[in-house]
Short mmCIF file of C-alpha atoms and ligand atoms in Angstrom, two decimals:
data_model
loop_
_atom_site.label_atom_id
_atom_site.label_comp_id
_atom_site.label_asym_id
_atom_site.label_seq_id
_atom_site.Cartn_x
_atom_site.Cartn_y
_atom_site.Cartn_z
CA MET A 1 -25.90 180.44 183.75
CA SER A 2 -27.67 183.72 184.93
CA LYS A 3 -29.57 186.07 182.71
CA LEU A 4 -28.50 189.42 184.43
CA LEU A 5 -29.97 192.77 184.39
CA ILE A 6 -28.08 195.65 185.95
CA LYS A 7 -30.52 198.59 185.89
CA ASN A 8 -30.47 202.16 186.09
CA ALA A 9 -26.81 202.56 186.99
CA SER A 10 -25.83 206.19 187.94
CA VAL A 11 -22.68 205.82 185.78
CA ILE A 12 -21.40 203.21 183.45
CA ALA A 13 -17.81 203.71 182.63
CA THR A 14 -17.42 201.47 179.49
CA MET A 15 -13.61 201.69 178.78
CA ASP A 16 -14.49 201.20 175.11
CA ASP A 17 -12.48 202.85 172.37
CA ASP A 18 -14.19 206.15 173.01
CA ARG A 19 -13.96 205.72 176.77
CA THR A 20 -17.82 206.19 176.67
CA GLU A 21 -19.55 207.05 179.96
CA LEU A 22 -23.22 206.40 180.18
CA ILE A 23 -25.56 207.94 182.84
CA ASN A 24 -28.70 206.34 184.30
CA LYS A 25 -28.40 203.35 181.75
CA SER A 26 -28.73 199.61 182.20
CA ILE A 27 -26.88 196.46 180.99
CA TYR A 28 -28.48 193.05 180.12
CA CYS A 29 -26.14 189.88 179.90
CA GLU A 30 -26.78 186.45 178.90
CA ASP A 31 -24.29 183.28 178.99
CA GLY A 32 -21.73 185.41 180.54
CA ARG A 33 -21.65 188.01 177.72
CA ILE A 34 -23.14 191.59 177.35
CA ILE A 35 -26.25 191.57 175.09
CA GLN A 36 -27.79 194.93 175.46
CA ILE A 37 -26.54 198.26 176.95
CA GLY A 38 -28.83 201.39 177.08
CA VAL A 39 -32.28 202.57 178.33
CA ILE A 40 -34.17 199.67 179.98
CA GLU A 41 -37.20 200.45 178.05
CA SER A 42 -35.58 199.49 174.90
CA PHE A 43 -34.47 196.26 176.01
CA ASN A 44 -35.84 192.73 175.17
CA PHE A 45 -34.86 190.80 178.24
CA ASN A 46 -35.97 188.00 180.61
CA ALA A 47 -33.77 188.37 183.57
CA ASP A 48 -33.43 185.98 186.40
CA VAL A 49 -31.21 188.08 188.44
CA VAL A 50 -31.77 191.87 188.70
CA ILE A 51 -29.51 194.45 190.33
CA ASP A 52 -30.90 197.89 191.00
CA ALA A 53 -27.73 200.03 190.55
CA THR A 54 -29.35 203.38 191.47
CA ASP A 55 -26.62 205.39 193.13
CA MET A 56 -24.13 203.02 191.89
CA VAL A 57 -21.02 203.16 189.54
CA VAL A 58 -20.57 200.35 187.13
CA ILE A 59 -17.04 199.66 185.74
CA PRO A 60 -15.37 196.60 183.94
CA GLY A 61 -13.96 194.03 186.31
CA LEU A 62 -10.50 195.16 187.30
CA VAL A 63 -7.67 193.22 185.72
CA ASN A 64 -4.67 192.35 187.96
CA THR A 65 -1.46 191.63 185.95
CA HIS A 66 1.03 190.76 188.61
CA HIS A 67 0.89 189.09 191.98
CA HIS A 68 2.53 186.45 194.18
CA LEU A 69 -0.49 185.25 196.23
CA PHE A 70 1.65 182.87 198.57
CA GLN A 71 3.23 186.05 200.08
CA ASN A 72 -0.11 186.92 201.96
CA LEU A 73 1.18 184.43 204.37
CA THR A 74 3.93 186.55 205.33
CA ARG A 75 2.61 189.96 205.31
CA CYS A 76 4.52 192.83 207.08
CA TYR A 77 7.39 190.35 208.22
CA PRO A 78 9.54 192.47 210.63
CA GLY A 79 12.79 191.17 209.04
CA SER A 80 11.95 192.62 205.59
CA GLN A 81 10.06 195.61 206.50
CA ASN A 82 12.59 198.21 205.86
CA GLU A 83 14.70 196.28 203.19
CA SER A 84 14.93 196.93 199.62
CA LEU A 85 14.48 194.31 196.98
CA PHE A 86 17.53 191.92 197.51
CA GLY A 87 17.69 192.19 201.35
CA TRP A 88 13.75 191.84 201.42
CA LEU A 89 13.99 188.64 199.34
CA THR A 90 16.84 187.02 201.16
CA ASN A 91 15.33 187.51 204.54
CA LEU A 92 12.05 185.90 203.29
CA TYR A 93 13.34 183.01 201.40
CA PRO A 94 14.10 180.70 204.42
CA ILE A 95 10.45 181.20 205.55
CA TRP A 96 9.01 180.50 201.98
CA ASN A 97 11.22 177.30 202.03
CA ASN A 98 8.71 175.82 204.42
CA ILE A 99 5.49 176.42 202.39
CA LEU A 100 3.31 173.30 201.78
CA PRO A 101 0.86 172.64 198.99
CA SER A 102 -1.98 173.47 201.49
CA ASP A 103 -0.32 176.79 201.90
CA ILE A 104 -0.38 177.64 198.26
CA TYR A 105 -4.18 176.47 198.20
CA ILE A 106 -5.27 178.72 201.11
CA SER A 107 -3.26 181.76 200.23
CA THR A 108 -4.45 181.64 196.79
CA LEU A 109 -8.03 181.35 198.00
CA ILE A 110 -7.64 184.33 200.45
CA GLY A 111 -5.57 186.45 198.09
CA LEU A 112 -8.13 186.02 195.26
CA SER A 113 -10.96 186.66 197.42
CA GLU A 114 -9.44 189.93 198.76
CA MET A 115 -9.00 190.84 194.86
CA VAL A 116 -12.45 189.98 194.08
CA ILE A 117 -14.10 191.79 197.10
CA SER A 118 -12.42 194.96 195.69
CA GLY A 119 -13.38 194.57 192.15
CA CYS A 120 -10.91 192.42 190.41
CA THR A 121 -12.47 189.73 187.99
CA THR A 122 -9.32 188.70 186.14
CA SER A 123 -5.90 188.05 188.13
CA SER A 124 -2.68 186.78 187.06
CA ASP A 125 -0.36 184.99 189.49
CA HIS A 126 3.31 184.56 189.47
CA LEU A 127 4.06 181.44 191.32
CA TYR A 128 7.86 180.97 191.07
CA LEU A 129 8.64 178.38 194.01
CA PHE A 130 7.26 174.94 194.61
CA PRO A 131 8.67 173.71 197.90
CA ASN A 132 7.82 170.43 199.47
CA GLY A 133 5.93 168.90 196.67
CA SER A 134 3.75 172.09 195.85
CA LYS A 135 2.28 172.31 192.34
CA LEU A 136 0.61 174.72 190.16
CA GLU A 137 -2.84 172.85 190.57
CA ASP A 138 -2.85 173.58 194.16
CA GLN A 139 -3.58 177.34 193.27
CA ILE A 140 -5.56 176.41 190.22
CA GLU A 141 -8.13 174.56 192.36
CA ALA A 142 -8.49 177.46 194.78
CA ALA A 143 -8.78 179.95 191.97
CA MET A 144 -11.74 177.91 190.39
CA GLU A 145 -13.54 178.06 193.83
CA VAL A 146 -13.29 181.72 193.99
CA GLY A 147 -14.80 182.10 190.52
CA CYS A 148 -12.57 184.84 189.00
CA ARG A 149 -10.67 184.47 185.66
CA PHE A 150 -7.22 183.21 186.56
CA HIS A 151 -3.97 183.52 184.43
CA ALA A 152 -1.69 181.14 186.36
CA THR A 153 1.92 181.27 185.45
CA ARG A 154 4.30 178.33 185.96
CA GLY A 155 7.22 180.34 187.37
CA SER A 156 10.79 178.93 188.22
CA MET A 157 14.02 179.53 189.89
CA SER A 158 17.01 177.48 188.92
CA ILE A 159 20.10 179.47 189.83
CA GLY A 160 20.80 179.30 193.67
CA GLU A 161 23.30 180.83 195.88
CA SER A 162 26.12 178.16 195.05
CA LYS A 163 25.69 179.28 191.31
CA GLY A 164 25.87 183.04 192.03
CA GLY A 165 22.13 183.49 192.15
CA LEU A 166 20.06 185.13 195.04
CA PRO A 167 17.80 182.34 196.23
CA PRO A 168 18.95 179.44 198.51
CA ASP A 169 19.61 176.32 196.34
CA SER A 170 16.90 174.55 198.30
CA LEU A 171 14.32 176.89 196.54
CA THR A 172 15.56 176.21 193.08
CA GLU A 173 14.51 173.44 190.59
CA ASP A 174 16.19 171.44 187.99
CA GLU A 175 15.84 173.23 184.39
CA ASP A 176 14.82 170.04 182.47
CA TYR A 177 12.24 169.17 185.20
CA ILE A 178 10.95 172.85 185.13
CA LEU A 179 10.42 172.65 181.22
CA LYS A 180 8.91 169.42 181.45
CA ASP A 181 6.47 170.61 184.36
CA CYS A 182 5.71 173.74 182.05
CA GLN A 183 4.47 171.61 179.16
CA ARG A 184 2.49 169.31 181.64
CA VAL A 185 0.41 172.35 183.02
CA ILE A 186 -0.10 173.84 179.76
CA GLU A 187 -1.41 170.61 178.25
CA LYS A 188 -3.42 169.93 181.43
CA PHE A 189 -5.05 173.33 182.19
CA HIS A 190 -4.41 176.08 179.28
CA ASP A 191 -7.86 177.25 177.88
CA SER A 192 -6.96 179.31 174.96
CA SER A 193 -10.73 179.95 173.97
CA ASP A 194 -12.44 183.48 174.24
CA PHE A 195 -13.94 184.00 177.62
CA SER A 196 -11.54 181.61 179.22
CA MET A 197 -11.57 181.32 182.90
CA LEU A 198 -8.23 179.76 183.05
CA LYS A 199 -5.20 180.46 181.13
CA ILE A 200 -1.42 179.45 181.62
CA ALA A 201 1.60 181.46 181.06
CA LEU A 202 5.43 180.64 181.73
CA ALA A 203 7.23 182.77 184.10
CA PRO A 204 11.00 182.20 185.17
CA CYS A 205 11.50 184.37 188.17
CA SER A 206 14.14 186.99 187.44
CA PRO A 207 17.46 187.59 185.90
CA PHE A 208 19.11 186.96 189.13
CA SER A 209 17.50 183.46 189.94
CA VAL A 210 17.24 181.92 186.43
CA SER A 211 19.87 181.01 183.57
CA GLN A 212 19.78 182.67 180.13
CA ASN A 213 19.27 179.09 178.78
CA LEU A 214 16.13 178.63 180.83
CA MET A 215 14.86 181.90 179.52
CA LYS A 216 15.45 180.74 175.96
CA GLN A 217 13.85 177.39 176.36
CA THR A 218 10.99 178.72 178.21
CA ALA A 219 10.24 181.41 175.43
CA LYS A 220 10.64 178.48 172.80
CA LEU A 221 8.21 176.38 174.78
CA GLY A 222 5.69 178.99 175.31
CA ARG A 223 5.64 179.95 171.56
CA ASP A 224 5.31 176.27 170.65
CA PHE A 225 2.20 176.10 172.58
CA SER A 226 1.11 179.80 172.11
CA VAL A 227 0.90 180.91 175.79
CA SER A 228 2.36 184.18 177.25
CA LEU A 229 5.59 184.86 178.81
CA HIS A 230 5.86 186.70 181.95
CA THR A 231 9.02 187.78 184.17
CA HIS A 232 10.46 190.45 186.58
CA LEU A 233 12.64 193.02 184.81
CA ALA A 234 14.51 196.38 185.66
CA GLU A 235 12.78 196.47 189.14
CA ASN A 236 15.60 198.58 191.06
CA ILE A 237 19.21 199.60 190.70
CA GLU A 238 20.47 196.29 192.24
CA ASP A 239 18.61 194.49 189.44
CA ILE A 240 20.29 196.52 186.84
CA ILE A 241 23.77 196.07 188.44
CA TYR A 242 23.31 192.37 188.55
CA THR A 243 22.27 191.95 184.92
CA GLN A 244 25.24 194.23 183.83
CA GLU A 245 27.89 192.27 186.02
CA HIS A 246 26.59 188.67 185.14
CA PHE A 247 25.39 189.12 181.78
CA GLY A 248 27.44 192.40 180.47
CA MET A 249 24.32 194.12 179.39
CA ARG A 250 21.23 196.38 180.08
CA PRO A 251 17.88 194.62 180.70
CA GLY A 252 16.68 195.73 177.23
CA GLN A 253 19.61 193.90 175.35
CA TYR A 254 18.98 190.85 177.82
CA ILE A 255 15.47 190.38 176.93
CA GLU A 256 15.95 191.17 173.11
CA GLU A 257 18.62 188.37 172.90
CA LEU A 258 16.63 186.00 174.85
CA GLY A 259 13.39 186.47 172.80
CA TRP A 260 11.54 187.99 175.61
CA VAL A 261 9.98 190.78 173.58
CA GLY A 262 6.70 190.70 171.79
CA ASN A 263 2.82 190.79 172.31
CA ASP A 264 2.89 187.63 174.10
CA VAL A 265 5.39 189.03 176.82
CA TRP A 266 4.65 191.06 179.77
CA HIS A 267 7.34 192.23 182.53
CA ALA A 268 6.79 193.28 185.93
CA HIS A 269 8.15 196.61 187.37
CA CYS A 270 10.40 197.72 184.60
CA VAL A 271 11.03 201.00 186.90
CA LYS A 272 14.52 201.58 185.52
CA LEU A 273 14.16 201.04 181.89
CA ASN A 274 15.81 203.74 179.74
CA LYS A 275 14.54 205.68 176.82
CA GLU A 276 15.83 203.05 174.25
CA GLU A 277 14.42 200.10 176.26
CA ILE A 278 10.95 201.99 176.51
CA ASP A 279 11.06 202.43 172.75
CA LEU A 280 12.01 198.62 172.60
CA PHE A 281 8.85 197.79 174.50
CA SER A 282 6.64 200.22 172.37
CA ARG A 283 8.02 198.64 168.94
CA THR A 284 7.58 195.11 170.00
CA GLY A 285 4.11 195.48 171.76
CA THR A 286 5.67 194.09 174.95
CA GLY A 287 3.61 194.76 177.96
CA ILE A 288 4.42 196.08 181.52
CA ALA A 289 2.74 195.35 185.01
CA HIS A 290 3.10 198.43 186.98
CA CYS A 291 3.08 197.87 190.62
CA PRO A 292 3.43 201.27 192.40
CA CYS A 293 2.75 200.28 195.87
CA SER A 294 5.44 197.59 195.79
CA ASN A 295 7.92 200.06 194.26
CA MET A 296 7.29 202.53 196.97
CA ARG A 297 7.38 200.05 199.65
CA LEU A 298 10.86 198.70 198.51
CA GLY A 299 12.19 202.11 197.63
CA SER A 300 12.64 200.90 194.10
CA GLY A 301 11.88 204.21 192.37
CA ILE A 302 9.26 205.96 190.55
CA ALA A 303 8.26 204.17 187.29
CA PRO A 304 7.70 206.65 184.43
CA LEU A 305 4.21 205.45 183.77
CA ARG A 306 3.23 208.80 182.00
CA LYS A 307 6.06 208.37 179.51
CA TRP A 308 5.26 204.65 178.94
CA ILE A 309 1.76 205.27 177.92
CA ASP A 310 2.71 208.38 175.93
CA GLU A 311 5.22 206.25 173.90
CA GLY A 312 2.55 203.51 173.23
CA VAL A 313 3.56 200.77 175.59
CA LYS A 314 0.86 198.54 176.69
CA VAL A 315 0.58 199.03 180.52
CA GLY A 316 -1.63 197.17 183.24
CA LEU A 317 -1.52 197.28 186.90
CA GLY A 318 -0.41 194.69 189.48
CA VAL A 319 -0.81 194.69 193.20
CA ASP A 320 2.48 192.57 193.27
CA GLY A 321 2.98 190.03 196.26
CA SER A 322 1.39 190.83 199.54
CA SER A 323 4.70 190.61 201.27
CA SER A 324 5.67 193.86 199.59
CA ASN A 325 2.47 195.95 199.21
CA ASP A 326 0.91 194.57 201.60
CA SER A 327 -2.47 194.87 200.24
CA GLY A 328 -4.26 193.14 197.37
CA TYR A 329 -6.70 195.94 196.30
CA LEU A 330 -6.30 196.93 192.75
CA LEU A 331 -8.45 200.18 193.23
CA SER A 332 -5.82 201.24 195.67
CA GLU A 333 -3.18 200.44 193.27
CA ALA A 334 -4.80 202.59 190.47
CA ARG A 335 -5.01 205.37 193.10
CA GLN A 336 -1.47 205.08 193.98
CA ALA A 337 -0.54 204.89 190.38
CA MET A 338 -2.13 208.24 189.90
CA LEU A 339 -0.77 209.87 192.98
CA LEU A 340 2.92 208.89 192.24
CA GLN A 341 2.83 210.06 188.58
CA ARG A 342 1.44 213.35 189.95
CA VAL A 343 4.50 213.52 192.44
CA ASN A 344 6.66 213.34 189.39
CA PHE A 345 5.18 215.14 186.54
CA GLY A 346 2.33 217.32 187.93
CA ALA A 347 -1.07 217.51 189.02
CA ASN A 348 -2.56 217.51 185.58
CA LYS A 349 -0.41 214.79 184.19
CA PHE A 350 -2.40 211.71 185.29
CA SER A 351 -6.12 211.69 185.76
CA PRO A 352 -8.42 209.35 187.94
CA ARG A 353 -9.97 208.13 184.57
CA GLU A 354 -6.57 207.24 183.06
CA ALA A 355 -5.92 205.47 186.18
CA LEU A 356 -9.15 203.21 185.93
CA PHE A 357 -8.46 202.79 182.23
CA THR A 358 -5.05 201.24 183.04
CA ALA A 359 -6.62 199.13 185.90
CA THR A 360 -9.16 197.65 183.40
CA ARG A 361 -8.60 197.85 179.62
CA GLY A 362 -4.84 198.28 180.26
CA GLY A 363 -4.65 195.14 182.10
CA ALA A 364 -6.82 193.30 179.63
CA GLU A 365 -4.26 194.31 176.82
CA VAL A 366 -1.14 193.36 178.70
CA LEU A 367 -2.64 189.79 179.17
CA ASN A 368 -3.53 189.85 175.65
CA ARG A 369 -7.23 189.41 175.99
CA ASP A 370 -9.79 191.40 173.87
CA ASP A 371 -12.74 189.73 175.42
CA ILE A 372 -12.51 191.52 178.88
CA GLY A 373 -11.70 194.88 180.31
CA GLN A 374 -14.65 197.00 178.60
CA ILE A 375 -18.37 197.22 178.90
CA SER A 376 -19.33 196.50 175.17
CA ILE A 377 -21.84 194.34 173.45
CA GLY A 378 -20.35 190.81 172.98
CA LYS A 379 -17.67 191.39 175.62
CA ALA A 380 -17.49 189.32 178.83
CA ALA A 381 -19.99 190.17 181.59
CA ASP A 382 -17.50 191.21 184.16
CA PHE A 383 -18.15 194.06 186.33
CA ALA A 384 -17.16 195.82 189.52
CA ILE A 385 -20.22 197.79 191.03
CA TYR A 386 -19.49 200.32 193.72
CA ASP A 387 -22.10 201.93 195.93
CA LEU A 388 -21.95 205.67 196.25
CA ASN A 389 -24.07 205.64 199.57
CA LYS A 390 -20.85 204.74 201.50
CA ILE A 391 -19.07 207.10 204.00
CA ALA A 392 -15.93 207.37 201.93
CA MET A 393 -17.89 208.40 198.82
CA SER A 394 -20.29 210.82 200.51
CA GLY A 395 -20.33 214.11 199.06
CA ALA A 396 -18.63 212.99 195.74
CA TRP A 397 -21.93 213.53 193.50
CA SER A 398 -20.10 215.92 191.09
CA ASP A 399 -17.95 213.04 189.70
CA PRO A 400 -18.90 209.70 191.06
CA LEU A 401 -16.46 207.92 188.66
CA ALA A 402 -13.48 209.90 189.60
CA ALA A 403 -14.44 209.19 193.26
CA LEU A 404 -13.48 205.60 192.89
CA ILE A 405 -9.80 206.93 192.50
CA LEU A 406 -9.95 210.10 194.55
CA CYS A 407 -11.76 208.87 197.59
CA THR A 408 -10.97 205.92 199.91
CA PRO A 409 -10.74 202.76 197.68
CA LEU A 410 -13.97 200.74 198.38
CA GLU A 411 -15.05 197.16 198.47
CA THR A 412 -17.71 196.41 195.77
CA ALA A 413 -21.46 196.16 196.25
CA TYR A 414 -21.22 193.40 193.62
CA THR A 415 -18.32 191.84 191.83
CA ILE A 416 -19.73 189.88 188.77
CA CYS A 417 -17.59 187.58 186.55
CA ASN A 418 -18.65 185.65 183.58
CA GLY A 419 -22.18 186.92 184.42
CA GLU A 420 -22.24 185.62 187.85
CA ILE A 421 -22.16 187.54 191.14
CA ILE A 422 -19.14 186.14 192.93
CA SER A 423 -19.12 188.58 195.87
CA GLN A 424 -21.48 190.94 197.48
CA ASN A 425 -20.62 193.62 199.98
CA GLY A 426 -17.35 191.90 200.90
CA HIS A 427 -18.84 188.41 201.13
CA LEU A 428 -17.81 185.72 198.67
CA ASN A 429 -20.61 184.01 197.29
CA ASN A 430 -19.09 180.40 196.73
CA PHE A 431 -18.02 180.08 200.23
CA ASP A 432 -17.80 181.23 203.82
CA LEU A 433 -14.72 183.27 203.85
CA ASN A 434 -14.35 183.43 207.64
CA LEU A 435 -13.81 179.57 207.72
CA PHE A 436 -10.88 179.94 205.23
CA LEU A 437 -9.39 182.95 207.20
CA GLU A 438 -8.96 180.70 210.13
CA LYS A 439 -7.09 178.29 208.10
CA HIS A 440 -4.86 181.14 206.60
CA LYS A 441 -4.20 182.39 210.03
CA ALA A 442 -2.99 178.84 211.08
CA ALA A 443 -0.87 178.34 208.08
CA SER A 444 0.82 181.85 208.39
CA LYS A 445 1.44 181.37 212.13
CA ARG A 446 2.87 178.00 211.43
CA LEU A 447 5.30 179.59 208.87
CA LEU A 448 6.38 182.20 210.93
CA GLY A 449 6.80 179.82 214.17
CA LEU A 450 4.32 181.94 216.09
ZN1 ZN B 501 6.70 190.42 191.74
#
């Protein structure tokens, strides 16, 4: 494993408890951990990889808390461009029905590569459909090749149209089989140790596609094996109406009765939570994956991120699937999160630094990790390093850190995970991205019949 020196960074935003920012300092790492931070003259080091970070900003690797990687095969689909959540889904389900195991692999490889070149070093993915023999390992294999930390979730859908759910029956699975496969992938892949590169979480898709019994059984299984739980909640008004009509309750009561609150649970979206439900999240340590681009794209609403944070709710950012974003740049998501809060609450209510904190430390907290998300001695050597000598940043010398959010979001000069450079100036280090882009194009065109 590399002995890595990042020297003379213009700015290091540590995202530690004091949110310390360092000027013209260096970082030394061994065995994937941060060993020294400060002036290089004080270091005792023996580096085999040296990065000159003059005119560069170093932040902790970004943490993505919600994605559906397979959806990058159906970006911008015309039939769903101008639809809200339910119409958007029902127009895309028939296409997703033809996804093959090789499509899960290639979409994961391309989607995570896109995340990595923009600075993400840890990503979760919510894979909730397994057509044509697809398995969770199809994407785990791709994630390991990219080299980022990966939180794979074994998702599920069990209530199809014939039982009053939204998805076609053909995309649902038998509940007993789902639970057996959840246990199988936990036992096969989940690494609970510090600095883990691969964790498993369990993730029934949404109130409108699984039964309450599956939610309960999944929570029990997850807790038996100490893995986290993830689902969609309160995404828009249609979602709230469905929950009230089918279960006779609000989303907060739904998750509380099913055991879906706690430090080990994070919910995506939550745009429509009311005051009592925000309090429930705060009291129980339940996390939220905030996905502003998708919420805007689908017209779901403006999530009250400002209120959530002020009330002490754990919040990270998620790009959401690439059929409803349709980008996988987490820095862009942080920019949109800030802008959207300003639309609702005023220009002084959400700062660029708070957006960056939410995209790094916030995401780490939502994924229940204290080994990533900050640049501190003993933490993971995960960094996103941005070059200030790019046209988008030119003239931003008064505050290069804020420029990451206020200017056009950049690709990184270096993305480093577990002490290794995994991408450099938009190129993945482990493989030739262009070869896989060709395969991704072929898979996407096959699915779309083009
Ligand atoms: Zn989602």
